[in-house]
PDB file of C-alpha atoms in Angstrom:
ATOM      1  CA  MET A 183       0.000   0.000   0.000  1.00 43.00           C
ATOM      2  CA  PHE A 184       1.431   3.380  -0.924  1.00 46.00           C
ATOM      3  CA  ASP A 185       0.685   6.819   0.429  1.00 54.00           C
ATOM      4  CA  PHE A 186       1.195  10.396  -0.616  1.00 54.00           C
ATOM      5  CA  TYR A 187       4.242  10.927   1.595  1.00 54.00           C
ATOM      6  CA  ASN A 188       6.218   8.000   0.210  1.00 60.00           C
ATOM      7  CA  GLN A 189       5.198   8.825  -3.346  1.00 56.00           C
ATOM      8  CA  MET A 190       6.320  12.455  -3.010  1.00 60.00           C
ATOM      9  CA  ASN A 191       9.642  11.328  -1.554  1.00 61.00           C
ATOM     10  CA  ALA A 192      10.165   8.982  -4.512  1.00 59.00           C
ATOM     11  CA  ILE A 193       9.247  11.702  -7.017  1.00 58.00           C
ATOM     12  CA  ASN A 194      11.561  14.282  -5.424  1.00 65.00           C
ATOM     13  CA  SER A 195      14.479  11.836  -5.167  1.00 63.00           C
ATOM     14  CA  THR A 196      14.159  10.746  -8.787  1.00 64.00           C
ATOM     15  CA  TYR A 197      13.860  14.344  -9.965  1.00 61.00           C
ATOM     16  CA  GLU A 198      17.033  15.224  -8.027  1.00 71.00           C
ATOM     17  CA  LEU A 199      18.838  12.276  -9.619  1.00 69.00           C
ATOM     18  CA  ILE A 200      17.806  13.382 -13.133  1.00 68.00           C
ATOM     19  CA  ASN A 201      19.076  16.913 -12.461  1.00 74.00           C
ATOM     20  CA  ASN A 202      22.392  15.530 -11.219  1.00 73.00           C
ATOM     21  CA  GLN A 203      22.913  13.423 -14.353  1.00 77.00           C
ATOM     22  CA  PHE A 204      22.262  16.406 -16.627  1.00 76.00           C
ATOM     23  CA  LYS A 205      24.546  18.625 -14.530  1.00 83.00           C
ATOM     24  CA  ASN A 206      27.353  16.089 -15.012  1.00 84.00           C
ATOM     25  CA  LEU A 207      26.715  16.104 -18.766  1.00 83.00           C
ATOM     26  CA  GLN A 208      26.872  19.917 -18.851  1.00 86.00           C
ATOM     27  CA  LYS A 209      30.326  19.802 -17.214  1.00 92.00           C
ATOM     28  CA  PHE A 210      31.808  17.382 -19.752  1.00 91.00           C
ATOM     29  CA  ASN A 211      34.102  20.043 -21.250  1.00 93.00           C
ATOM     30  CA  THR A 212      35.200  21.520 -17.897  1.00 96.00           C
ATOM     31  CA  ILE A 213      38.925  20.894 -17.300  1.00 97.00           C
ATOM     32  CA  GLY A 214      39.519  18.546 -14.357  1.00 97.00           C
ATOM     33  CA  TYR A 215      35.829  18.196 -13.465  1.00 97.00           C
ATOM     34  CA  LYS A 216      34.908  15.143 -11.389  1.00 97.00           C
ATOM     35  CA  ALA A 217      31.467  13.545 -11.665  1.00 93.00           C
ATOM     36  CA  GLU A 218      29.000  13.899  -8.804  1.00 87.00           C
ATOM     37  CA  VAL A 219      27.242  10.723  -7.659  1.00 83.00           C
ATOM     38  CA  LYS A 220      23.985  10.864  -5.665  1.00 76.00           C
ATOM     39  CA  THR A 221      22.633   8.004  -3.581  1.00 67.00           C
ATOM     40  CA  PHE A 222      19.323   7.716  -1.746  1.00 58.00           C
ATOM     41  CA  SER A 223      18.463   5.616   1.284  1.00 54.00           C
ATOM     42  CA  GLU A 224      15.311   5.328   3.368  1.00 51.00           C
ATOM     43  CA  ILE A 225      15.518   6.444   6.994  1.00 43.00           C
ATOM     44  CA  TYR A 226      14.449   3.878   9.594  1.00 44.00           C
ATOM     45  CA  ASN A 227      13.234   4.450  13.151  1.00 46.00           C
ATOM     46  CA  ASP A 228      13.220   1.417  15.500  1.00 48.00           C
ATOM     47  CA  ASN A 229      13.635  -0.833  12.441  1.00 49.00           C
ATOM     48  CA  MET A 230      10.544   0.694  10.855  1.00 45.00           C
ATOM     49  CA  ALA A 231      10.674   2.576   7.551  1.00 46.00           C
ATOM     50  CA  THR A 232       9.698   6.206   8.087  1.00 43.00           C
ATOM     51  CA  GLY A 233       9.175   7.057   4.431  1.00 46.00           C
ATOM     52  CA  ALA A 234      11.788   9.809   4.692  1.00 46.00           C
ATOM     53  CA  VAL A 235      14.704   9.662   2.245  1.00 53.00           C
ATOM     54  CA  LYS A 236      18.293  10.675   2.955  1.00 58.00           C
ATOM     55  CA  THR A 237      20.341  12.007   0.042  1.00 65.00           C
ATOM     56  CA  GLU A 238      24.125  11.647  -0.056  1.00 74.00           C
ATOM     57  CA  SER A 239      26.503  13.180  -2.585  1.00 78.00           C
ATOM     58  CA  LYS A 240      29.987  11.938  -3.353  1.00 87.00           C
ATOM     59  CA  THR A 241      32.540  12.893  -5.949  1.00 93.00           C
ATOM     60  CA  LEU A 242      33.926  10.250  -8.283  1.00 92.00           C
ATOM     61  CA  PHE A 243      37.697  10.788  -8.435  1.00 95.00           C
ATOM     62  CA  THR A 244      38.501   8.477 -11.314  1.00 94.00           C
ATOM     63  CA  GLN A 245      41.167   9.488 -13.823  1.00 96.00           C
ATOM     64  CA  GLY A 246      40.102  11.711 -16.723  1.00 96.00           C
ATOM     65  CA  ASN A 247      41.743  11.568 -20.146  1.00 96.00           C
ATOM     66  CA  VAL A 248      45.032  13.483 -20.334  1.00 98.00           C
ATOM     67  CA  LYS A 249      45.633  15.502 -23.486  1.00 97.00           C
ATOM     68  CA  LYS A 250      48.642  17.458 -24.712  1.00 98.00           C
ATOM     69  CA  THR A 251      47.931  21.174 -25.126  1.00 98.00           C
ATOM     70  CA  GLY A 252      51.394  22.735 -25.324  1.00 97.00           C
ATOM     71  CA  GLY A 253      50.264  25.389 -22.832  1.00 97.00           C
ATOM     72  CA  LYS A 254      53.232  26.833 -20.953  1.00 97.00           C
ATOM     73  CA  ASN A 255      51.483  26.757 -17.570  1.00 98.00           C
ATOM     74  CA  HIS A 256      49.378  23.649 -18.130  1.00 98.00           C
ATOM     75  CA  MET A 257      49.812  20.564 -15.948  1.00 98.00           C
ATOM     76  CA  ALA A 258      47.947  17.292 -15.512  1.00 98.00           C
ATOM     77  CA  VAL A 259      48.116  14.754 -12.699  1.00 98.00           C
ATOM     78  CA  GLU A 260      48.178  11.072 -13.562  1.00 97.00           C
ATOM     79  CA  GLY A 261      47.457   9.191 -10.355  1.00 95.00           C
ATOM     80  CA  ASN A 262      45.989  10.017  -6.957  1.00 95.00           C
ATOM     81  CA  GLY A 263      47.396  13.447  -6.164  1.00 97.00           C
ATOM     82  CA  LEU A 264      45.603  16.797  -6.242  1.00 98.00           C
ATOM     83  CA  PHE A 265      47.108  20.227  -6.794  1.00 98.00           C
ATOM     84  CA  ILE A 266      47.134  22.419  -3.691  1.00 98.00           C
ATOM     85  CA  VAL A 267      45.820  25.974  -4.131  1.00 98.00           C
ATOM     86  CA  SER A 268      45.203  28.709  -1.593  1.00 98.00           C
ATOM     87  CA  ASP A 269      43.220  31.890  -1.021  1.00 97.00           C
ATOM     88  CA  GLY A 270      45.888  33.097   1.408  1.00 95.00           C
ATOM     89  CA  GLU A 271      44.095  31.749   4.469  1.00 95.00           C
ATOM     90  CA  LYS A 272      43.118  28.189   3.637  1.00 96.00           C
ATOM     91  CA  ASN A 273      44.323  25.474   1.289  1.00 97.00           C
ATOM     92  CA  TYR A 274      42.025  23.868  -1.264  1.00 98.00           C
ATOM     93  CA  TYR A 275      42.500  21.003  -3.712  1.00 98.00           C
ATOM     94  CA  THR A 276      41.902  20.593  -7.427  1.00 98.00           C
ATOM     95  CA  ARG A 277      42.694  18.502 -10.486  1.00 98.00           C
ATOM     96  CA  ARG A 278      42.217  21.497 -12.760  1.00 98.00           C
ATOM     97  CA  GLY A 279      45.599  22.334 -14.274  1.00 98.00           C
ATOM     98  CA  ASP A 280      45.039  25.169 -16.773  1.00 98.00           C
ATOM     99  CA  PHE A 281      47.004  27.544 -14.583  1.00 98.00           C
ATOM    100  CA  GLU A 282      47.872  31.118 -15.521  1.00 98.00           C
ATOM    101  CA  ILE A 283      50.031  33.976 -14.268  1.00 97.00           C
ATOM    102  CA  LYS A 284      48.173  36.739 -12.442  1.00 97.00           C
ATOM    103  CA  ASP A 285      49.787  39.505 -10.403  1.00 96.00           C
ATOM    104  CA  GLY A 286      53.099  37.667 -10.605  1.00 97.00           C
ATOM    105  CA  LYS A 287      51.742  34.378  -9.203  1.00 98.00           C
ATOM    106  CA  LEU A 288      50.736  31.046 -10.708  1.00 98.00           C
ATOM    107  CA  VAL A 289      47.000  30.703 -10.077  1.00 98.00           C
ATOM    108  CA  CYS A 290      44.051  28.435 -10.753  1.00 98.00           C
ATOM    109  CA  PRO A 291      41.589  30.397 -12.938  1.00 96.00           C
ATOM    110  CA  GLU A 292      38.697  29.176 -10.829  1.00 96.00           C
ATOM    111  CA  GLY A 293      38.786  31.644  -7.959  1.00 94.00           C
ATOM    112  CA  ASN A 294      42.317  32.913  -8.721  1.00 96.00           C
ATOM    113  CA  LEU A 295      43.679  30.592  -6.037  1.00 98.00           C
ATOM    114  CA  VAL A 296      47.478  30.566  -5.787  1.00 98.00           C
ATOM    115  CA  VAL A 297      49.272  27.305  -6.587  1.00 98.00           C
ATOM    116  CA  LYS A 298      51.447  25.899  -3.792  1.00 98.00           C
ATOM    117  CA  ALA A 299      54.844  24.287  -4.220  1.00 98.00           C
ATOM    118  CA  PHE A 300      58.112  23.448  -2.479  1.00 98.00           C
ATOM    119  CA  ALA A 301      61.082  25.800  -2.846  1.00 97.00           C
ATOM    120  CA  VAL A 302      64.101  24.124  -4.443  1.00 96.00           C
ATOM    121  CA  ASP A 303      67.642  24.757  -3.190  1.00 91.00           C
ATOM    122  CA  GLU A 304      70.778  25.219  -5.279  1.00 82.00           C
ATOM    123  CA  SER A 305      71.405  21.473  -5.359  1.00 84.00           C
ATOM    124  CA  GLY A 306      67.953  20.916  -6.868  1.00 86.00           C
ATOM    125  CA  LYS A 307      66.467  19.403  -3.693  1.00 93.00           C
ATOM    126  CA  PRO A 308      62.940  20.536  -2.740  1.00 96.00           C
ATOM    127  CA  ASN A 309      62.258  21.657   0.824  1.00 96.00           C
ATOM    128  CA  THR A 310      59.237  19.470   1.512  1.00 95.00           C
ATOM    129  CA  SER A 311      58.764  20.797   5.057  1.00 95.00           C
ATOM    130  CA  LYS A 312      57.098  24.017   3.914  1.00 96.00           C
ATOM    131  CA  LEU A 313      54.620  25.049   1.217  1.00 98.00           C
ATOM    132  CA  VAL A 314      55.223  28.320  -0.620  1.00 98.00           C
ATOM    133  CA  ASP A 315      53.347  30.347  -3.243  1.00 98.00           C
ATOM    134  CA  VAL A 316      54.598  30.003  -6.804  1.00 98.00           C
ATOM    135  CA  LYS A 317      55.782  33.547  -7.547  1.00 98.00           C
ATOM    136  CA  LEU A 318      57.027  34.447 -11.024  1.00 97.00           C
ATOM    137  CA  ASP A 319      56.755  38.243 -10.967  1.00 96.00           C
ATOM    138  CA  ILE A 320      58.618  40.377 -13.484  1.00 95.00           C
ATOM    139  CA  ASP A 321      60.661  43.427 -12.453  1.00 95.00           C
ATOM    140  CA  LYS A 322      61.158  46.721 -14.303  1.00 93.00           C
ATOM    141  CA  ASN A 323      64.034  45.196 -16.283  1.00 93.00           C
ATOM    142  CA  GLY A 324      61.828  42.409 -17.572  1.00 94.00           C
ATOM    143  CA  LEU A 325      63.489  39.778 -15.394  1.00 96.00           C
ATOM    144  CA  ILE A 326      61.544  37.080 -13.569  1.00 97.00           C
ATOM    145  CA  LEU A 327      62.269  37.212  -9.826  1.00 96.00           C
ATOM    146  CA  GLY A 328      64.873  39.847 -10.685  1.00 95.00           C
ATOM    147  CA  LYS A 329      67.139  37.223 -12.239  1.00 95.00           C
ATOM    148  CA  TYR A 330      65.692  35.020 -14.965  1.00 97.00           C
ATOM    149  CA  ASN A 331      64.901  35.758 -18.605  1.00 97.00           C
ATOM    150  CA  ASP A 332      62.193  33.108 -18.764  1.00 97.00           C
ATOM    151  CA  TYR A 333      60.870  30.011 -16.992  1.00 98.00           C
ATOM    152  CA  VAL A 334      59.765  26.532 -17.946  1.00 98.00           C
ATOM    153  CA  ILE A 335      57.542  23.935 -16.265  1.00 98.00           C
ATOM    154  CA  GLU A 336      58.728  20.384 -16.753  1.00 96.00           C
ATOM    155  CA  ASP A 337      57.336  16.933 -16.047  1.00 95.00           C
ATOM    156  CA  ASN A 338      56.739  16.124 -12.370  1.00 93.00           C
ATOM    157  CA  GLY A 339      56.107  19.792 -11.709  1.00 96.00           C
ATOM    158  CA  VAL A 340      59.617  21.230 -11.634  1.00 96.00           C
ATOM    159  CA  ILE A 341      59.619  24.960 -12.422  1.00 97.00           C
ATOM    160  CA  SER A 342      63.001  26.220 -13.593  1.00 97.00           C
ATOM    161  CA  GLY A 343      64.236  29.718 -14.274  1.00 96.00           C
ATOM    162  CA  ILE A 344      66.128  30.254 -17.525  1.00 97.00           C
ATOM    163  CA  LEU A 345      69.226  32.466 -17.594  1.00 95.00           C
ATOM    164  CA  ARG A 346      70.606  33.766 -20.874  1.00 93.00           C
ATOM    165  CA  TYR A 347      73.911  35.618 -21.086  1.00 88.00           C
ATOM    166  CA  THR A 348      76.707  36.207 -23.580  1.00 89.00           C
ATOM    167  CA  ASP A 349      80.030  34.474 -23.112  1.00 86.00           C
ATOM    168  CA  PRO A 350      82.647  37.260 -23.050  1.00 86.00           C
ATOM    169  CA  VAL A 351      85.248  35.104 -24.794  1.00 86.00           C
ATOM    170  CA  SER A 352      83.285  33.329 -27.529  1.00 88.00           C
ATOM    171  CA  GLY A 353      80.481  35.866 -27.881  1.00 87.00           C
ATOM    172  CA  GLN A 354      77.977  33.011 -27.905  1.00 92.00           C
ATOM    173  CA  THR A 355      74.676  33.087 -26.010  1.00 91.00           C
ATOM    174  CA  ILE A 356      74.749  30.733 -23.045  1.00 92.00           C
ATOM    175  CA  THR A 357      71.484  29.323 -21.683  1.00 94.00           C
ATOM    176  CA  LYS A 358      71.362  27.989 -18.158  1.00 94.00           C
ATOM    177  CA  LYS A 359      68.445  26.399 -16.317  1.00 94.00           C
ATOM    178  CA  GLU A 360      67.999  26.562 -12.542  1.00 95.00           C
ATOM    179  CA  PRO A 361      65.182  24.780 -10.641  1.00 96.00           C
ATOM    180  CA  ILE A 362      63.152  27.183  -8.448  1.00 97.00           C
ATOM    181  CA  TYR A 363      60.041  25.272  -7.357  1.00 98.00           C
ATOM    182  CA  LYS A 364      58.551  21.815  -7.406  1.00 97.00           C
ATOM    183  CA  ILE A 365      54.741  21.644  -7.460  1.00 98.00           C
ATOM    184  CA  ALA A 366      53.289  20.036  -4.326  1.00 98.00           C
ATOM    185  CA  LEU A 367      50.531  17.419  -4.415  1.00 98.00           C
ATOM    186  CA  ALA A 368      48.086  16.222  -1.764  1.00 97.00           C
ATOM    187  CA  ASN A 369      46.761  12.692  -1.406  1.00 96.00           C
ATOM    188  CA  PHE A 370      43.668  11.710   0.623  1.00 96.00           C
ATOM    189  CA  SER A 371      42.725   8.225   1.771  1.00 92.00           C
ATOM    190  CA  ASP A 372      39.142   8.875   0.587  1.00 93.00           C
ATOM    191  CA  PRO A 373      38.965  11.914  -1.715  1.00 94.00           C
ATOM    192  CA  SER A 374      35.281  11.220  -2.460  1.00 91.00           C
ATOM    193  CA  THR A 375      34.414  12.816   0.887  1.00 88.00           C
ATOM    194  CA  LEU A 376      35.994  16.165  -0.017  1.00 94.00           C
ATOM    195  CA  VAL A 377      33.520  19.045  -0.102  1.00 94.00           C
ATOM    196  CA  ARG A 378      32.985  20.662  -3.497  1.00 95.00           C
ATOM    197  CA  LYS A 379      33.638  24.404  -3.129  1.00 95.00           C
ATOM    198  CA  SER A 380      33.082  25.173  -6.808  1.00 96.00           C
ATOM    199  CA  ASP A 381      33.111  23.179 -10.047  1.00 96.00           C
ATOM    200  CA  THR A 382      36.654  21.808  -9.706  1.00 97.00           C
ATOM    201  CA  VAL A 383      37.891  23.119  -6.342  1.00 98.00           C
ATOM    202  CA  PHE A 384      37.445  21.081  -3.143  1.00 97.00           C
ATOM    203  CA  ALA A 385      37.824  21.708   0.568  1.00 97.00           C
ATOM    204  CA  ALA A 386      38.760  19.285   3.341  1.00 95.00           C
ATOM    205  CA  ASP A 387      37.353  19.414   6.851  1.00 88.00           C
ATOM    206  CA  ASP A 388      39.609  19.432   9.923  1.00 83.00           C
ATOM    207  CA  LYS A 389      39.391  15.647  10.295  1.00 85.00           C
ATOM    208  CA  MET A 390      40.761  14.993   6.803  1.00 89.00           C
ATOM    209  CA  LYS A 391      44.541  15.130   6.902  1.00 89.00           C
ATOM    210  CA  PRO A 392      46.154  14.845   3.465  1.00 94.00           C
ATOM    211  CA  VAL A 393      49.570  13.408   2.786  1.00 95.00           C
ATOM    212  CA  ILE A 394      51.525  16.192   1.087  1.00 96.00           C
ATOM    213  CA  GLY A 395      54.494  15.400  -1.110  1.00 96.00           C
ATOM    214  CA  GLU A 396      56.168  15.523  -4.513  1.00 95.00           C
ATOM    215  CA  ALA A 397      54.959  14.180  -7.819  1.00 94.00           C
ATOM    216  CA  GLY A 398      56.621  10.937  -8.790  1.00 90.00           C
ATOM    217  CA  VAL A 399      57.055   9.878  -5.154  1.00 88.00           C
ATOM    218  CA  GLY A 400      54.916   7.206  -3.462  1.00 84.00           C
ATOM    219  CA  ALA A 401      51.199   7.228  -4.301  1.00 85.00           C
ATOM    220  CA  MET A 402      51.084  10.870  -5.397  1.00 93.00           C
ATOM    221  CA  GLY A 403      51.156  10.121  -9.109  1.00 95.00           C
ATOM    222  CA  ASN A 404      52.978  12.015 -11.830  1.00 97.00           C
ATOM    223  CA  ILE A 405      52.633  15.482 -13.308  1.00 98.00           C
ATOM    224  CA  LYS A 406      52.717  15.901 -17.088  1.00 97.00           C
ATOM    225  CA  ALA A 407      53.742  19.366 -18.216  1.00 98.00           C
ATOM    226  CA  GLN A 408      51.917  21.035 -21.132  1.00 98.00           C
ATOM    227  CA  HIS A 409      49.032  18.598 -20.688  1.00 98.00           C
ATOM    228  CA  LEU A 410      45.537  18.888 -19.185  1.00 98.00           C
ATOM    229  CA  GLU A 411      43.267  16.338 -17.563  1.00 98.00           C
ATOM    230  CA  MET A 412      39.787  16.413 -19.051  1.00 97.00           C
ATOM    231  CA  SER A 413      36.620  15.685 -17.058  1.00 95.00           C
ATOM    232  CA  ASN A 414      35.895  12.090 -16.065  1.00 93.00           C
ATOM    233  CA  ILE A 415      32.308  12.270 -17.346  1.00 89.00           C
ATOM    234  CA  ASP A 416      31.352   9.073 -19.176  1.00 82.00           C
ATOM    235  CA  ILE A 417      28.652  10.330 -21.559  1.00 65.00           C
ATOM    236  CA  PRO A 418      27.056   6.934 -22.470  1.00 66.00           C
ATOM    237  CA  THR A 419      26.781   5.983 -18.771  1.00 70.00           C
ATOM    238  CA  GLN A 420      25.370   9.373 -17.774  1.00 61.00           C
ATOM    239  CA  VAL A 421      22.797   9.334 -20.586  1.00 58.00           C
ATOM    240  CA  GLN A 422      21.732   5.771 -19.751  1.00 61.00           C
ATOM    241  CA  GLN A 423      21.325   6.633 -16.048  1.00 63.00           C
ATOM    242  CA  ALA A 424      19.372   9.790 -16.901  1.00 56.00           C
ATOM    243  CA  MET A 425      17.021   7.802 -19.149  1.00 60.00           C
ATOM    244  CA  LEU A 426      16.451   5.162 -16.458  1.00 59.00           C
ATOM    245  CA  ALA A 427      15.786   7.856 -13.869  1.00 55.00           C
ATOM    246  CA  GLN A 428      13.356   9.557 -16.257  1.00 59.00           C
ATOM    247  CA  MET A 429      11.471   6.271 -16.779  1.00 60.00           C
ATOM    248  CA  GLN A 430      11.313   5.763 -13.013  1.00 60.00           C
ATOM    249  CA  TYR A 431      10.091   9.333 -12.561  1.00 54.00           C
ATOM    250  CA  ASN A 432       7.335   8.869 -15.150  1.00 61.00           C
ATOM    251  CA  ALA A 433       6.235   5.577 -13.567  1.00 57.00           C
ATOM    252  CA  THR A 434       6.138   7.110 -10.080  1.00 60.00           C
ATOM    253  CA  MET A 435       4.159  10.102 -11.338  1.00 58.00           C
ATOM    254  CA  SER A 436       1.641   7.762 -12.989  1.00 60.00           C
ATOM    255  CA  SER A 437       1.204   5.885  -9.705  1.00 56.00           C
ATOM    256  CA  PHE A 438       0.831   9.161  -7.846  1.00 53.00           C
ATOM    257  CA  ARG A 439      -1.871  10.391 -10.261  1.00 59.00           C
ATOM    258  CA  ALA A 440      -3.719   7.071  -9.958  1.00 55.00           C
ATOM    259  CA  LEU A 441      -3.638   7.300  -6.166  1.00 55.00           C
ATOM    260  CA  ASN A 442      -4.803  10.903  -6.309  1.00 57.00           C
ATOM    261  CA  ASP A 443      -7.762   9.900  -8.544  1.00 56.00           C
ATOM    262  CA  MET A 444      -8.683   7.100  -6.130  1.00 55.00           C
ATOM    263  CA  VAL A 445      -8.729   9.528  -3.197  1.00 54.00           C
ATOM    264  CA  LYS A 446     -10.896  11.983  -5.145  1.00 58.00           C
ATOM    265  CA  ASN A 447     -13.373   9.223  -6.067  1.00 55.00           C
ATOM    266  CA  ALA A 448     -13.506   8.041  -2.477  1.00 51.00           C
ATOM    267  CA  SER A 449     -14.179  11.586  -1.275  1.00 55.00           C
ATOM    268  CA  GLN A 450     -17.064  11.942  -3.722  1.00 56.00           C
ATOM    269  CA  LEU A 451     -18.597   8.662  -2.507  1.00 53.00           C
ATOM    270  CA  VAL A 452     -18.453   9.879   1.091  1.00 52.00           C
ATOM    271  CA  ARG A 453     -20.313  13.052   0.127  1.00 55.00           C
TER     272      ARG A 453
END
């Protein structure tokens, strides 16, 4: 026997599921987007179904396709790690790697959050005990950090400054590369529980402690320079799930209308 309350819960849950599937489809072309998965479960009280439905949302952190773009500031993670970005007060996490330079810093275009890295010493060893902002500001002489003519981002997230000078003896141009930063990555035991702050930026609560380290070390994964990770939206799966949810919605609505007609007929008989 079904009642209005249970039927309305079923209709609302199915409608929410349909909206979620179409939202995922709309984000197919968003760099680094991770699919949202919604689940529904009935709430019980003293082992009795209450008719109320609890909705849970989780993010699916499967690997998206990685494509070469040639972009100077583009990076893609292959593996478990997430880029660490900051608003100056709190760190956030993302797989979106179409970074750009703004106000002399490397930032994520979604929220202009500054990318975090480890400073690299003269021997090329990163100081993994402290996160720093990636600063690449240009001075009045056109030099980056007052020293370099250019910079390059290489695989595994090493950012090197490029020095060009003329050899006084041969007159030839000498090019020298010095590592400055190494991009930091964060790894969570269960990234699906991260809270979505915006399309591709996530926050962690105080209980979630990430492991922070370098690309290419442990379970962090690798960074591919001049590449981007696409969304992990599987269009055939999303369309199939949306169609099934739509069929379920239509069936539930039909049942609801039939029940409503029965109640109306019963009311007329009573009169």
